CSV table of C-alpha atoms in Angstrom, one decimal:
chain,number,residue,atom,x,y,z
A,1,MET,CA,-12.3,-101.6,-84.6
A,2,HIS,CA,-12.7,-98.0,-84.3
A,3,ARG,CA,-16.5,-96.9,-84.5
A,4,ARG,CA,-16.4,-94.0,-87.2
A,5,SER,CA,-17.8,-91.1,-85.5
A,6,GLN,CA,-19.1,-87.4,-86.1
A,7,VAL,CA,-18.2,-85.9,-83.4
A,8,ARG,CA,-15.9,-83.3,-83.0
A,9,ALA,CA,-14.3,-81.3,-80.3
A,10,SER,CA,-14.5,-77.4,-80.7
A,11,PHE,CA,-12.3,-75.3,-78.5
A,12,GLY,CA,-13.7,-71.8,-77.8
A,13,THR,CA,-12.6,-69.7,-74.9
A,14,ILE,CA,-15.9,-69.2,-72.5
A,15,SER,CA,-15.1,-67.6,-69.2
A,16,ARG,CA,-11.6,-67.1,-67.0
A,17,ALA,CA,-13.1,-68.4,-64.4
A,18,PHE,CA,-13.4,-72.2,-66.0
A,19,GLY,CA,-10.7,-72.2,-68.4
A,20,ALA,CA,-10.5,-73.2,-71.8
A,21,LEU,CA,-14.0,-75.6,-72.4
A,22,ALA,CA,-14.4,-78.6,-74.5
A,23,LEU,CA,-17.5,-78.2,-76.3
A,24,LEU,CA,-18.4,-81.8,-77.7
A,25,VAL,CA,-20.6,-81.3,-80.9
A,26,SER,CA,-21.8,-84.3,-83.4
A,27,GLY,CA,-22.6,-83.5,-87.0
A,28,MET,CA,-22.3,-78.9,-86.7
A,29,GLN,CA,-20.4,-77.2,-84.9
A,30,LEU,CA,-21.8,-75.0,-82.4
A,31,SER,CA,-20.6,-70.9,-84.0
A,32,GLY,CA,-23.9,-69.2,-84.4
A,33,GLN,CA,-24.7,-71.3,-87.7
A,34,GLN,CA,-28.0,-71.7,-88.8
A,35,ALA,CA,-29.0,-75.6,-87.5
A,36,LYS,CA,-29.6,-78.7,-89.8
A,37,PRO,CA,-32.7,-79.3,-90.9
A,38,ALA,CA,-32.6,-82.7,-90.0
A,39,ILE,CA,-32.1,-81.8,-86.4
A,40,GLN,CA,-35.0,-81.6,-84.4
A,41,TRP,CA,-35.0,-79.4,-81.2
A,42,PRO,CA,-37.3,-79.9,-78.8
A,43,LEU,CA,-40.8,-77.9,-78.0
A,44,VAL,CA,-41.2,-76.9,-75.0
A,45,ASN,CA,-45.1,-74.9,-73.7
A,46,GLY,CA,-45.1,-72.0,-74.1
A,47,VAL,CA,-41.4,-71.1,-76.3
A,48,ALA,CA,-41.0,-71.3,-79.1
A,49,PRO,CA,-38.4,-73.4,-80.4
A,50,ARG,CA,-34.6,-72.5,-80.5
A,51,THR,CA,-32.8,-73.1,-84.3
A,52,ARG,CA,-30.0,-71.4,-83.3
A,53,VAL,CA,-27.1,-72.0,-81.2
A,54,THR,CA,-24.5,-69.8,-80.3
A,55,MET,CA,-21.6,-69.9,-78.6
A,56,LEU,CA,-20.0,-67.1,-76.3
A,57,ALA,CA,-16.5,-66.8,-78.7
A,58,THR,CA,-15.7,-68.6,-82.4
A,59,PRO,CA,-14.0,-72.0,-82.1
A,60,GLN,CA,-10.5,-71.9,-82.6
A,61,LEU,CA,-10.1,-75.5,-83.5
A,62,THR,CA,-12.0,-78.3,-84.5
A,63,ILE,CA,-10.7,-81.7,-84.2
A,64,GLY,CA,-12.4,-84.9,-85.5
A,65,THR,CA,-13.9,-86.7,-89.1
A,66,SER,CA,-15.9,-88.8,-90.2
A,67,ASP,CA,-13.8,-90.9,-92.9
A,68,GLY,CA,-10.3,-90.0,-92.1
A,69,PRO,CA,-7.7,-91.5,-90.3
A,70,ASP,CA,-7.5,-93.3,-87.4
A,71,TYR,CA,-6.8,-90.7,-84.9
A,72,THR,CA,-9.7,-88.9,-85.4
A,73,LEU,CA,-12.3,-91.3,-85.7
A,74,PHE,CA,-14.0,-91.0,-82.2
A,75,ASN,CA,-16.0,-93.6,-80.3
A,76,GLY,CA,-17.6,-91.9,-77.9
A,77,ILE,CA,-15.7,-88.4,-75.9
A,78,ALA,CA,-15.2,-89.0,-72.4
A,79,GLY,CA,-13.8,-85.6,-72.6
A,80,ALA,CA,-11.3,-83.2,-73.8
A,81,VAL,CA,-9.1,-80.7,-72.1
A,82,ARG,CA,-6.3,-78.2,-72.8
A,83,LEU,CA,-3.0,-78.8,-71.7
A,84,SER,CA,-0.4,-76.5,-69.3
A,85,ASP,CA,1.5,-76.0,-72.8
A,86,GLY,CA,-1.1,-75.1,-74.7
A,87,GLY,CA,-2.1,-78.8,-76.7
A,88,ILE,CA,-5.0,-80.9,-76.5
A,89,ALA,CA,-5.9,-84.1,-75.1
A,90,VAL,CA,-9.3,-85.9,-75.9
A,91,GLY,CA,-10.6,-89.0,-73.6
A,92,ASP,CA,-11.4,-91.8,-76.7
A,93,ALA,CA,-14.3,-93.9,-74.4
A,94,GLY,CA,-15.1,-95.9,-77.2
A,95,ASN,CA,-12.0,-97.2,-78.2
A,96,ASN,CA,-10.2,-97.0,-74.8
A,97,ARG,CA,-7.3,-94.2,-75.4
A,98,GLY,CA,-6.7,-90.8,-74.9
A,99,LEU,CA,-5.3,-88.9,-77.8
A,100,LEU,CA,-2.6,-85.9,-78.0
A,101,PHE,CA,-2.7,-82.8,-79.9
A,102,ASP,CA,-0.2,-80.1,-80.4
A,103,SER,CA,-2.0,-76.7,-79.8
A,104,GLN,CA,-2.5,-76.7,-83.7
A,105,GLY,CA,-4.3,-79.7,-83.4
A,106,ARG,CA,-1.9,-81.8,-85.3
A,107,TYR,CA,-1.5,-85.3,-83.9
A,108,VAL,CA,0.7,-86.1,-81.4
A,109,ARG,CA,0.4,-89.8,-79.8
A,110,SER,CA,-2.5,-92.0,-78.3
A,111,ILE,CA,-2.5,-93.3,-74.4
A,112,GLY,CA,-3.7,-96.0,-73.0
A,113,ARG,CA,-5.6,-99.1,-75.4
A,114,SER,CA,-8.1,-101.7,-74.0
A,115,GLY,CA,-6.5,-104.8,-71.1
A,116,ASP,CA,-6.6,-105.0,-67.7
A,117,GLY,CA,-2.7,-103.5,-66.8
A,118,PRO,CA,-0.6,-100.8,-65.8
A,119,GLY,CA,-2.1,-97.9,-68.8
A,120,GLU,CA,-4.8,-100.3,-69.1
A,121,PHE,CA,-8.8,-99.7,-69.8
A,122,ARG,CA,-11.8,-101.0,-70.0
A,123,SER,CA,-14.6,-99.0,-69.4
A,124,PRO,CA,-13.1,-95.3,-69.5
A,125,LEU,CA,-15.9,-93.1,-67.7
A,126,TRP,CA,-14.2,-89.4,-66.9
A,127,PHE,CA,-11.1,-88.0,-68.6
A,128,GLY,CA,-9.4,-84.4,-67.4
A,129,ARG,CA,-6.9,-82.5,-66.3
A,130,CYS,CA,-5.8,-82.5,-62.2
A,131,ALA,CA,-4.7,-79.5,-60.1
A,132,ASP,CA,-1.3,-80.4,-60.7
A,133,GLY,CA,-1.2,-80.5,-64.6
A,134,ARG,CA,-1.5,-84.5,-65.4
A,135,ILE,CA,-4.1,-86.1,-67.0
A,136,ALA,CA,-6.5,-88.6,-65.5
A,137,ILE,CA,-8.3,-91.5,-66.7
A,138,GLN,CA,-11.3,-92.7,-64.4
A,139,ASP,CA,-11.7,-96.5,-65.2
A,140,GLY,CA,-15.0,-97.9,-64.0
A,141,ASP,CA,-14.5,-101.7,-64.1
A,142,HIS,CA,-11.3,-101.3,-63.0
A,143,ALA,CA,-12.3,-99.1,-60.0
A,144,ARG,CA,-9.3,-97.0,-60.1
A,145,VAL,CA,-7.5,-93.1,-62.1
A,146,THR,CA,-4.8,-93.6,-64.5
A,147,PHE,CA,-2.4,-90.8,-64.3
A,148,PHE,CA,-0.2,-89.3,-67.3
A,149,SER,CA,2.1,-86.6,-67.5
A,150,PRO,CA,0.7,-83.8,-70.2
A,151,ASP,CA,3.4,-85.7,-72.2
A,152,GLY,CA,1.6,-88.7,-72.0
A,153,THR,CA,4.0,-90.8,-69.6
A,154,LEU,CA,1.8,-93.1,-67.6
A,155,GLY,CA,2.4,-92.3,-64.4
A,156,GLY,CA,0.8,-94.4,-61.9
A,157,SER,CA,-2.9,-94.9,-60.6
A,158,ARG,CA,-5.8,-94.6,-57.7
A,159,PRO,CA,-7.8,-97.1,-56.9
A,160,MET,CA,-11.1,-95.5,-56.2
A,161,PRO,CA,-13.4,-96.6,-53.1
A,162,VAL,CA,-16.4,-99.1,-53.1
A,163,GLY,CA,-19.6,-97.8,-54.9
A,164,VAL,CA,-17.4,-94.6,-56.3
A,165,ARG,CA,-16.1,-97.1,-59.4
A,166,PHE,CA,-19.1,-95.4,-61.5
A,167,ASP,CA,-19.2,-91.8,-60.7
A,168,PRO,CA,-18.2,-89.0,-62.6
A,169,ILE,CA,-14.9,-87.0,-61.6
A,170,VAL,CA,-15.6,-83.4,-61.7
A,171,TRP,CA,-12.3,-82.1,-59.7
A,172,CYS,CA,-8.6,-84.4,-59.1
A,173,SER,CA,-6.1,-83.3,-57.1
A,174,GLY,CA,-3.2,-85.2,-58.8
A,175,GLY,CA,-2.7,-87.4,-56.0
A,176,ALA,CA,-5.6,-89.0,-53.6
A,177,GLN,CA,-7.9,-86.6,-53.4
A,178,PHE,CA,-11.1,-86.7,-55.4
A,179,VAL,CA,-14.4,-84.6,-55.9
A,180,VAL,CA,-17.3,-86.4,-57.4
A,181,LEU,CA,-20.9,-86.2,-58.4
A,182,PHE,CA,-23.7,-89.1,-57.0
A,183,ASN,CA,-25.8,-88.7,-60.1
A,184,ARG,CA,-27.2,-91.9,-60.7
A,185,PRO,CA,-29.5,-94.6,-59.5
A,186,ARG,CA,-28.9,-96.1,-56.1
A,187,GLY,CA,-32.3,-98.4,-55.8
A,188,PRO,CA,-33.9,-100.6,-57.1
A,189,LEU,CA,-34.4,-99.5,-61.3
A,190,ARG,CA,-38.2,-99.4,-62.6
A,191,ARG,CA,-38.1,-100.3,-66.1
A,192,GLY,CA,-40.0,-98.7,-68.8
A,193,GLU,CA,-40.4,-95.9,-67.7
A,194,GLY,CA,-39.0,-92.6,-65.8
A,195,MET,CA,-37.3,-91.9,-62.4
A,196,ARG,CA,-36.0,-89.9,-60.1
A,197,ALA,CA,-32.3,-90.0,-58.1
A,198,GLN,CA,-31.0,-88.2,-55.6
A,199,THR,CA,-27.6,-86.3,-56.5
A,200,ALA,CA,-24.9,-84.5,-54.1
A,201,VAL,CA,-21.2,-83.7,-54.7
A,202,VAL,CA,-19.0,-85.7,-52.4
A,203,ARG,CA,-15.2,-85.8,-51.5
A,204,VAL,CA,-12.9,-88.1,-51.9
A,205,GLU,CA,-9.9,-89.1,-50.0
A,206,GLY,CA,-8.3,-92.1,-50.1
A,207,THR,CA,-11.3,-94.9,-48.8
A,208,ALA,CA,-13.1,-91.2,-46.8
A,209,VAL,CA,-16.0,-90.3,-48.9
A,210,ASP,CA,-17.7,-86.7,-47.3
A,211,THR,CA,-20.3,-85.4,-48.9
A,212,ILE,CA,-20.4,-81.2,-49.9
A,213,VAL,CA,-23.4,-80.6,-51.1
A,214,ALA,CA,-26.7,-81.9,-51.6
A,215,GLY,CA,-30.3,-82.2,-52.1
A,216,GLY,CA,-30.5,-82.0,-56.2
A,217,VAL,CA,-32.5,-84.9,-58.5
A,218,GLN,CA,-31.3,-86.2,-61.8
A,219,GLU,CA,-34.6,-87.6,-63.8
A,220,TYR,CA,-33.4,-90.8,-65.5
A,221,TYR,CA,-35.2,-92.9,-68.0
A,222,VAL,CA,-34.7,-96.4,-67.4
A,223,ALA,CA,-35.4,-99.1,-70.4
A,224,ARG,CA,-38.2,-101.5,-70.9
A,225,GLU,CA,-35.7,-104.5,-71.6
A,226,VAL,CA,-32.5,-103.7,-70.8
A,227,SER,CA,-30.6,-103.2,-67.2
A,228,GLY,CA,-29.7,-99.2,-68.0
A,229,TYR,CA,-30.8,-96.1,-67.6
A,230,PHE,CA,-30.1,-92.8,-69.5
A,231,PRO,CA,-30.0,-89.3,-68.5
A,232,VAL,CA,-33.6,-87.1,-69.7
A,233,PRO,CA,-32.2,-83.6,-71.0
A,234,LEU,CA,-35.3,-81.9,-70.5
A,235,GLY,CA,-35.2,-83.6,-66.7
A,236,GLU,CA,-33.9,-81.8,-63.5
A,237,ALA,CA,-30.7,-82.5,-63.3
A,238,THR,CA,-27.4,-80.7,-61.2
A,239,LEU,CA,-24.4,-79.5,-63.0
A,240,ALA,CA,-20.8,-79.3,-61.7
A,241,THR,CA,-17.6,-78.4,-63.5
A,242,SER,CA,-14.2,-77.0,-61.6
A,243,SER,CA,-11.5,-75.3,-62.4
A,244,SER,CA,-7.8,-75.8,-60.9
A,245,ARG,CA,-9.2,-74.4,-57.4
A,246,ARG,CA,-13.2,-74.0,-57.4
A,247,LEU,CA,-15.9,-76.5,-57.7
A,248,PHE,CA,-19.6,-75.0,-60.0
A,249,VAL,CA,-22.3,-76.9,-58.7
A,250,CYS,CA,-25.5,-75.8,-60.5
A,251,ALA,CA,-29.2,-76.5,-61.0
A,252,ASN,CA,-30.0,-76.6,-64.4
A,253,LEU,CA,-33.5,-75.9,-63.7
A,254,THR,CA,-33.7,-73.1,-61.8
A,255,GLY,CA,-29.8,-72.4,-62.5
A,256,HIS,CA,-29.0,-71.4,-59.4
A,257,CYS,CA,-25.4,-72.1,-59.1
A,258,GLN,CA,-22.7,-73.2,-55.5
A,259,VAL,CA,-18.9,-72.3,-55.4
A,260,PHE,CA,-16.6,-74.2,-53.4
A,261,ASP,CA,-13.4,-74.4,-53.0
A,262,THR,CA,-11.7,-77.5,-53.2
A,263,SER,CA,-11.8,-78.4,-49.7
A,264,GLY,CA,-15.8,-79.1,-49.8
A,265,THR,CA,-16.2,-75.2,-48.3
A,266,ARG,CA,-19.1,-72.9,-49.9
A,267,ILE,CA,-17.3,-69.3,-50.8
A,268,GLY,CA,-20.1,-67.7,-52.9
A,269,GLU,CA,-23.2,-68.8,-55.2
A,270,PHE,CA,-25.0,-66.9,-58.6
A,271,ALA,CA,-27.7,-67.1,-60.7
A,272,LEU,CA,-27.6,-67.2,-64.4
A,273,GLY,CA,-31.0,-66.0,-65.3
A,274,LEU,CA,-32.3,-69.0,-67.4
A,275,ASN,CA,-36.0,-68.7,-66.1
A,276,LEU,CA,-36.6,-72.3,-67.7
A,277,ALA,CA,-40.2,-73.8,-69.0
A,278,ARG,CA,-40.6,-77.0,-67.0
A,279,ALA,CA,-41.0,-79.9,-70.1
A,280,GLY,CA,-44.5,-81.7,-70.2
A,281,GLU,CA,-45.3,-85.3,-71.2
A,282,ARG,CA,-45.4,-85.0,-74.7
A,283,ASP,CA,-41.4,-83.4,-74.2
A,284,TRP,CA,-40.6,-85.6,-71.8
A,285,GLN,CA,-41.4,-89.2,-74.6
A,286,ARG,CA,-39.9,-86.8,-77.2
A,287,ALA,CA,-36.4,-86.6,-75.4
A,288,VAL,CA,-36.7,-90.3,-74.2
A,289,ASP,CA,-37.3,-91.2,-78.2
A,290,ASP,CA,-34.1,-88.6,-79.0
A,291,LEU,CA,-32.0,-90.5,-76.6
A,292,LEU,CA,-32.7,-94.3,-77.4
A,293,GLY,CA,-32.5,-92.8,-81.5
A,294,ALA,CA,-29.0,-91.6,-80.6
A,295,GLN,CA,-27.9,-95.3,-79.0
A,296,PRO,CA,-24.5,-96.8,-81.0
A,297,SER,CA,-26.1,-100.0,-80.9
A,298,LYS,CA,-29.4,-101.0,-82.7
A,299,GLY,CA,-30.6,-103.7,-80.4
A,300,VAL,CA,-30.3,-101.1,-76.9
A,301,ARG,CA,-32.3,-98.8,-79.2
A,302,GLN,CA,-34.9,-101.9,-80.5
A,303,ARG,CA,-35.0,-102.8,-76.7
A,304,GLY,CA,-35.7,-99.8,-75.0
A,305,ALA,CA,-37.9,-98.9,-76.8
A,306,THR,CA,-40.3,-102.2,-76.6
């Protein structure tokens, strides 16, 4: 059974350097509209609460409904990308599949399914387009990346090295080369509290793992009764994205960004000028409450809050 979801995939042209960026939103389209009253915006000491979100471009297309046919019912988005022919591919992680749409948002076909064989998945973590144009789906449970052609034809898979299976991919060549963001706790979890984990961006080729940049931090909340952790949006974090030939790695609080080529060579830097205020204890608790409240499983919400 596919879980009904309010998640929509909206596309707008953000920057030629980044290409077409997929913005995934829940319950509203981020196009300068006034926020719904039910949305509780985080408060940061000394900063007025934001009740309006503005995109750099008007959304060109919206896909996904809460009451439409099966292919519009998403259950956790692993990624969404524009294809070379203008079509759109969406990774529907909770349903262990990818969905292909044409440039007008019309459904074309589904790729992948639940299972353990070729082209089948148990835990899709990342869905993207590689530098050679192929679609890639990273499956944590199977520790592999599976490739599909833009038309959805299965094109084989690559195993991921031990210790990399649950880390999100930032870039892939379409072969055996990947750039991965290490941003999860690797030591014992201290339950029921916040914790900081060191981050690094690494280049993976076959079984070799080489660090491109290290020294960042990701802040998490660890549930009291669940062996799981949640990134807290008001905490410090390392953010990474890519185009076909460039990697962008940014620190969220300072807005400082570094630019690398896909071999790991640093070729530039820039600042976003965000000047963000750091959240206090009350802000942290509110973020934790919001994260737990957003979990689809009632059991996870209850155990995380006790």
